[in-house]
PDB file of C-alpha atoms in Angstrom:
ATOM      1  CA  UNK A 114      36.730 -53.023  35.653  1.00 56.00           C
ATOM      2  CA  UNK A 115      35.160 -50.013  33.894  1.00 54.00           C
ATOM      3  CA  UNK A 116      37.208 -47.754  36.616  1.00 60.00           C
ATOM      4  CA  UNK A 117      40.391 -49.493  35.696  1.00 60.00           C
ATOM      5  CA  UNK A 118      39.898 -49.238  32.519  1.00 60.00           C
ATOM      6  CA  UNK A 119      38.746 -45.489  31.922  1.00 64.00           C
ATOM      7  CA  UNK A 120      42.131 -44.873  34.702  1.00 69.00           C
ATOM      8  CA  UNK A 121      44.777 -46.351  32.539  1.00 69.00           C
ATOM      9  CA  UNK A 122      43.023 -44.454  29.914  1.00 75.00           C
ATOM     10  CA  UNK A 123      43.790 -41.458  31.880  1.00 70.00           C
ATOM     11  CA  UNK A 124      47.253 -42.465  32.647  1.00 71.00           C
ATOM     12  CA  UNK A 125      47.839 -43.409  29.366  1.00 70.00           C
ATOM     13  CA  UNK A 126      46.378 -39.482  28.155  1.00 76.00           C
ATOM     14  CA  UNK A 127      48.519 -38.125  31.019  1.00 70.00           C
ATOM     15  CA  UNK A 128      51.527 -40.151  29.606  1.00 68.00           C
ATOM     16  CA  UNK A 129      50.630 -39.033  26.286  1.00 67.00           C
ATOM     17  CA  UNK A 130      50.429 -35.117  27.055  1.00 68.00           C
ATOM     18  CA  UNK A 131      53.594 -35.173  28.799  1.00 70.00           C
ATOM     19  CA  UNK A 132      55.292 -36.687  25.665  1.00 63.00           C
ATOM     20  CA  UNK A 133      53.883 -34.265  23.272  1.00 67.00           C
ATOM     21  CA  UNK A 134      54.843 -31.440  25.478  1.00 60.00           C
ATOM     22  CA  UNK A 135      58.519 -32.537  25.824  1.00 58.00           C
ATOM     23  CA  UNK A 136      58.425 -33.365  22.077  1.00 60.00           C
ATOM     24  CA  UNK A 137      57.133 -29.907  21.121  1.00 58.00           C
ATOM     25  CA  UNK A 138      59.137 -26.394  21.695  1.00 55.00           C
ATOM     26  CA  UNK A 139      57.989 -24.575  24.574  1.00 53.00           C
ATOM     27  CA  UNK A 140      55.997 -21.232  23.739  1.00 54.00           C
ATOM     28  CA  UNK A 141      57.147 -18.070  24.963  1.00 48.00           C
ATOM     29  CA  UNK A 142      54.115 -17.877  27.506  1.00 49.00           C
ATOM     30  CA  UNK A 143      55.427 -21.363  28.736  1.00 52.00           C
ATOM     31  CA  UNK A 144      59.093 -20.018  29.025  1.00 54.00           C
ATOM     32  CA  UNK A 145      58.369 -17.010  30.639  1.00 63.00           C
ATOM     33  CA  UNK A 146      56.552 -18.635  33.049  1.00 61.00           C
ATOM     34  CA  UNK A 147      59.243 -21.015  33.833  1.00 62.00           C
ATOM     35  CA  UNK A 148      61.380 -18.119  34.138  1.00 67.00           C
ATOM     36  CA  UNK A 149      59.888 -16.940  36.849  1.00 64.00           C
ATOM     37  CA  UNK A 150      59.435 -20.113  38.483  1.00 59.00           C
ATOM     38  CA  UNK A 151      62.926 -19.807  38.657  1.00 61.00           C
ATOM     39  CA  UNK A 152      62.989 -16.633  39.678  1.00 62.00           C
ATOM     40  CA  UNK A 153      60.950 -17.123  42.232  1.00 61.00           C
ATOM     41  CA  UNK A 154      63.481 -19.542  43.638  1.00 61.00           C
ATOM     42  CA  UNK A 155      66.493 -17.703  42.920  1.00 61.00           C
ATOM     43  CA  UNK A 156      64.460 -14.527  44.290  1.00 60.00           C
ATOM     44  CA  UNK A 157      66.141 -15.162  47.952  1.00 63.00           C
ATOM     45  CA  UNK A 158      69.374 -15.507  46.824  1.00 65.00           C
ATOM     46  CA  UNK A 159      69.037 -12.111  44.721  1.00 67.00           C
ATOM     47  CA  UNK A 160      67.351 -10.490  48.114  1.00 70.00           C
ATOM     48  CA  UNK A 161      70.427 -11.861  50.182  1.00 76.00           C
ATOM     49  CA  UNK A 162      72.486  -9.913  47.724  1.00 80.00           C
ATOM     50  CA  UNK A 163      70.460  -6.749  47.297  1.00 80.00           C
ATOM     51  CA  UNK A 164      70.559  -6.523  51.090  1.00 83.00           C
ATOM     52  CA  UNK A 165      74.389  -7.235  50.974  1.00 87.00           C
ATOM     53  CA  UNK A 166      75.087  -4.641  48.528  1.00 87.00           C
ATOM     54  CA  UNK A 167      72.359  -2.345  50.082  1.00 89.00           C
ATOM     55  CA  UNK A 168      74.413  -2.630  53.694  1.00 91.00           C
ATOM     56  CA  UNK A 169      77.423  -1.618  51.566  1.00 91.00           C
ATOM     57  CA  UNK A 170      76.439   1.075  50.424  1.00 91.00           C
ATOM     58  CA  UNK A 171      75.081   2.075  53.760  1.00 91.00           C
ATOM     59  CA  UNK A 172      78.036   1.363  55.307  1.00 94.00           C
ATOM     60  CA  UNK A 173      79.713   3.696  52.322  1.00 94.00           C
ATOM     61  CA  UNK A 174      77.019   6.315  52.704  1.00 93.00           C
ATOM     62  CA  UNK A 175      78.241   6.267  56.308  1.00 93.00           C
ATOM     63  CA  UNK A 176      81.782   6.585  56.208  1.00 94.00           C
ATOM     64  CA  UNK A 177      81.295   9.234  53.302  1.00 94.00           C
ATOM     65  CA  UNK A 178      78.722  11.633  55.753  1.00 94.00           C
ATOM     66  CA  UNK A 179      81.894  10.705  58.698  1.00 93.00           C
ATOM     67  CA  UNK A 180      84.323  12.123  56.404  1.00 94.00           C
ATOM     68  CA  UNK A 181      82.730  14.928  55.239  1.00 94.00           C
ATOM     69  CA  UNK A 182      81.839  15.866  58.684  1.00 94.00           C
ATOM     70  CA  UNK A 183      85.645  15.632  59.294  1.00 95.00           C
ATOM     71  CA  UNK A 184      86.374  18.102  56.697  1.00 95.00           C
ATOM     72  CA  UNK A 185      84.044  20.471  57.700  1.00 95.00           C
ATOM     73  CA  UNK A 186      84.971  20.491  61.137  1.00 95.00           C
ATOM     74  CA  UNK A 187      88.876  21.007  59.839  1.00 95.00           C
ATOM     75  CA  UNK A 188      87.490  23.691  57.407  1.00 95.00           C
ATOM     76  CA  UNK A 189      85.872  25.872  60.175  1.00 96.00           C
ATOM     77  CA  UNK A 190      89.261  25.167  62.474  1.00 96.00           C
ATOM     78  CA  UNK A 191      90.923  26.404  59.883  1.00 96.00           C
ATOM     79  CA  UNK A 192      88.387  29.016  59.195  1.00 96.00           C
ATOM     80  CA  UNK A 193      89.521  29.834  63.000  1.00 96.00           C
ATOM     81  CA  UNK A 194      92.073  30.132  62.585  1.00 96.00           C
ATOM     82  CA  UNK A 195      92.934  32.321  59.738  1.00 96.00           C
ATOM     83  CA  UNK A 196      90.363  34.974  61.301  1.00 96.00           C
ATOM     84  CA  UNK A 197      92.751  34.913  64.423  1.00 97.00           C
ATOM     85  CA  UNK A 198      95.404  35.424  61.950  1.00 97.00           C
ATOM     86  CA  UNK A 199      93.548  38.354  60.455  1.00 97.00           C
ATOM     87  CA  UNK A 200      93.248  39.847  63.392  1.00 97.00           C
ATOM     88  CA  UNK A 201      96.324  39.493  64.468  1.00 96.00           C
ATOM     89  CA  UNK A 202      97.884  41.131  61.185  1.00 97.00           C
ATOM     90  CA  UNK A 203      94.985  43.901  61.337  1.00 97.00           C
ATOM     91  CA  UNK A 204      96.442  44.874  64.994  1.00 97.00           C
ATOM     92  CA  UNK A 205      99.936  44.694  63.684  1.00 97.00           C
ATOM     93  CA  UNK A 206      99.014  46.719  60.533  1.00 97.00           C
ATOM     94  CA  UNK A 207      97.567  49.304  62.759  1.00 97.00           C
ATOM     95  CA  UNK A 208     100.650  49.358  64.909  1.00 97.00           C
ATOM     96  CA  UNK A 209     102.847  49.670  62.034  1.00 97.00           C
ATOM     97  CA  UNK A 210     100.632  52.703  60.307  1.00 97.00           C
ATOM     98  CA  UNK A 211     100.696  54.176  63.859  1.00 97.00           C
ATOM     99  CA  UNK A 212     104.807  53.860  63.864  1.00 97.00           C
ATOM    100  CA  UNK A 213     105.087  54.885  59.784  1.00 97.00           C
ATOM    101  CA  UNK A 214     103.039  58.233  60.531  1.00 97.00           C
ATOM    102  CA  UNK A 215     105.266  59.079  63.776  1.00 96.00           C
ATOM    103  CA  UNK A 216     108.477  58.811  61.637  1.00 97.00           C
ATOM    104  CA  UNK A 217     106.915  60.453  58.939  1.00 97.00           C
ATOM    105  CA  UNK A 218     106.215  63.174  61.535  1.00 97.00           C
ATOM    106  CA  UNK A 219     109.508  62.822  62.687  1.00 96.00           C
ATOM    107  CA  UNK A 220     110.498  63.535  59.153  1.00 96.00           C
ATOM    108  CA  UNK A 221     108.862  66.353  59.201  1.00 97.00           C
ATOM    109  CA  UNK A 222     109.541  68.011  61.967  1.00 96.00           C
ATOM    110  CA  UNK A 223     113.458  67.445  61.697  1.00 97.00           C
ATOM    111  CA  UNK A 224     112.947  69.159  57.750  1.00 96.00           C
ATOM    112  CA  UNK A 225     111.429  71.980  59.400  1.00 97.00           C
ATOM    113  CA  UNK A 226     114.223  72.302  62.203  1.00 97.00           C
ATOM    114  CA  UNK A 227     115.983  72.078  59.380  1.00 97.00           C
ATOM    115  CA  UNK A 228     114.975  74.690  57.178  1.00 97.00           C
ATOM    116  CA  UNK A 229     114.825  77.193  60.066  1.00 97.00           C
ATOM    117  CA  UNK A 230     118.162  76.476  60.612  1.00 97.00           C
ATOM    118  CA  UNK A 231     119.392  77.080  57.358  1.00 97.00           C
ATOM    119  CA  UNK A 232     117.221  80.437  56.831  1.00 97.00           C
ATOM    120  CA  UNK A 233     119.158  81.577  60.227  1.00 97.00           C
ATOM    121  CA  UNK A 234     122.023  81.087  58.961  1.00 96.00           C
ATOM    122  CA  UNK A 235     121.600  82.264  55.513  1.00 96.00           C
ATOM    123  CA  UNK A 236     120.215  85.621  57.848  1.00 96.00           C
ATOM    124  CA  UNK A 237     123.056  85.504  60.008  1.00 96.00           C
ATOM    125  CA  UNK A 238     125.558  85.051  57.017  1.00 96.00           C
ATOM    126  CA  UNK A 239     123.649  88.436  55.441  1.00 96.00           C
ATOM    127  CA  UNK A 240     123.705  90.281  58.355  1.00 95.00           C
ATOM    128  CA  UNK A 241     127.379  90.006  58.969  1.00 95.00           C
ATOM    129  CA  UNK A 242     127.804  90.845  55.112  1.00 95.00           C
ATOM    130  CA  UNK A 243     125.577  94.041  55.509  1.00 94.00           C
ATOM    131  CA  UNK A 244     127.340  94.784  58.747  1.00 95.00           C
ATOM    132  CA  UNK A 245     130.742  94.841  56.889  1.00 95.00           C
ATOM    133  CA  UNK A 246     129.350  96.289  54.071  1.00 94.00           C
ATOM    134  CA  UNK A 247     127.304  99.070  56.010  1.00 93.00           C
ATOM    135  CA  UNK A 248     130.453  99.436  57.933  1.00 93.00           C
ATOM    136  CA  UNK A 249     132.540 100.099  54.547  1.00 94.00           C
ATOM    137  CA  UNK A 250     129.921 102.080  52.940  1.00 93.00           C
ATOM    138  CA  UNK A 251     129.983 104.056  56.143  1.00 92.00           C
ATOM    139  CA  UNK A 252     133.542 104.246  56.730  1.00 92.00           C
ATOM    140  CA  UNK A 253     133.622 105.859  52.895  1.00 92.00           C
ATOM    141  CA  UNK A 254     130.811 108.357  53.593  1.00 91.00           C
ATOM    142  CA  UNK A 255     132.756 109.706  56.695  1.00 90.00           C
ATOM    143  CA  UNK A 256     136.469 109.599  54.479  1.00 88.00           C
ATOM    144  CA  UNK A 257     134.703 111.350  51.635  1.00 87.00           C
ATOM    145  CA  UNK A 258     132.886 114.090  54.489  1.00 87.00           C
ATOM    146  CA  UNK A 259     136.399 114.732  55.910  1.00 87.00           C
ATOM    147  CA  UNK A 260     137.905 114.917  52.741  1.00 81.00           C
ATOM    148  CA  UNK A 261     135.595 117.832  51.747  1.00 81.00           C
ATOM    149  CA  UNK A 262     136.246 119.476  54.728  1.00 82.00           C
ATOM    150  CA  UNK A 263     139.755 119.003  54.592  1.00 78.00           C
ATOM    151  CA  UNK A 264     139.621 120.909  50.730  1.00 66.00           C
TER     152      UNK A 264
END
């Protein structure tokens, strides 16, 4: 009977405890460790989701690092193909320096013809001047000779 008795005893204690602990606010140690209680059952659902968004952003990263590696291979097409371009322009800048020195050659040359030209005829033009003039100034001479051997 003494067993019975000192066990309801220790219900009754048990019963007792539990009612003052319900009664009483819980202290901050006794939160926080329900809290994580909690936590620890809500941890799977918060891993399920931190793996979630983790693969997200993975998947992000991903398409990101595909993209990029899209631009850069457009970037050094284009890259390409504005050296072609370059080259292509420096060829036809040479070839178009080549051409503007022959005609300014051209330009020369046809001053010079030209000017030789005009000095020839400016010469000629004299000549035929002095000729006339030699031939007056001669013509005089002889008038003025037989004049003074006429007298």
């Amino acid at each position: 009977m003494r067993t019975r008795h000192i066990s309801v005893i220790g219900h009754v204690i048990g019963v007792l405890v539990i009612w003052i602990g319900l009664m009483y606010p819980a202290s901050a140690a006794q939160a926080s460790w329900l809290d994580r209680v909690k936590d620890i059952y809500q941890l799977p659902e918060n891993v399920e989701q931190i793996q979630k968004d983790y693969e997200a952003t993975k998947q992000q990263l991903e398409e990101q690092k595909d993209k990029l590696s899209e631009t850069i291979r457009h970037s050094q097409e284009t890259e390409e193909k504005l050296l072609q371009q370059n080259e292509a322009l420096q060829k036809e800048n040479e070839l178009l320096q080549e051409r503007l020195k022959a005609m300014e050659q051209v330009a020369i040359d046809k001053e010079n013809r030209n000017r030789k030209i005009t000095n020839m005829v400016i010469a000629v033009v004299v000549l035929v001047v002095l000729y006339f003039v030699l031939g007056r100034v001669f013509r005089y001479v002889v008038w003025r000779r037989q004049k003074r051997q006429m007298r």
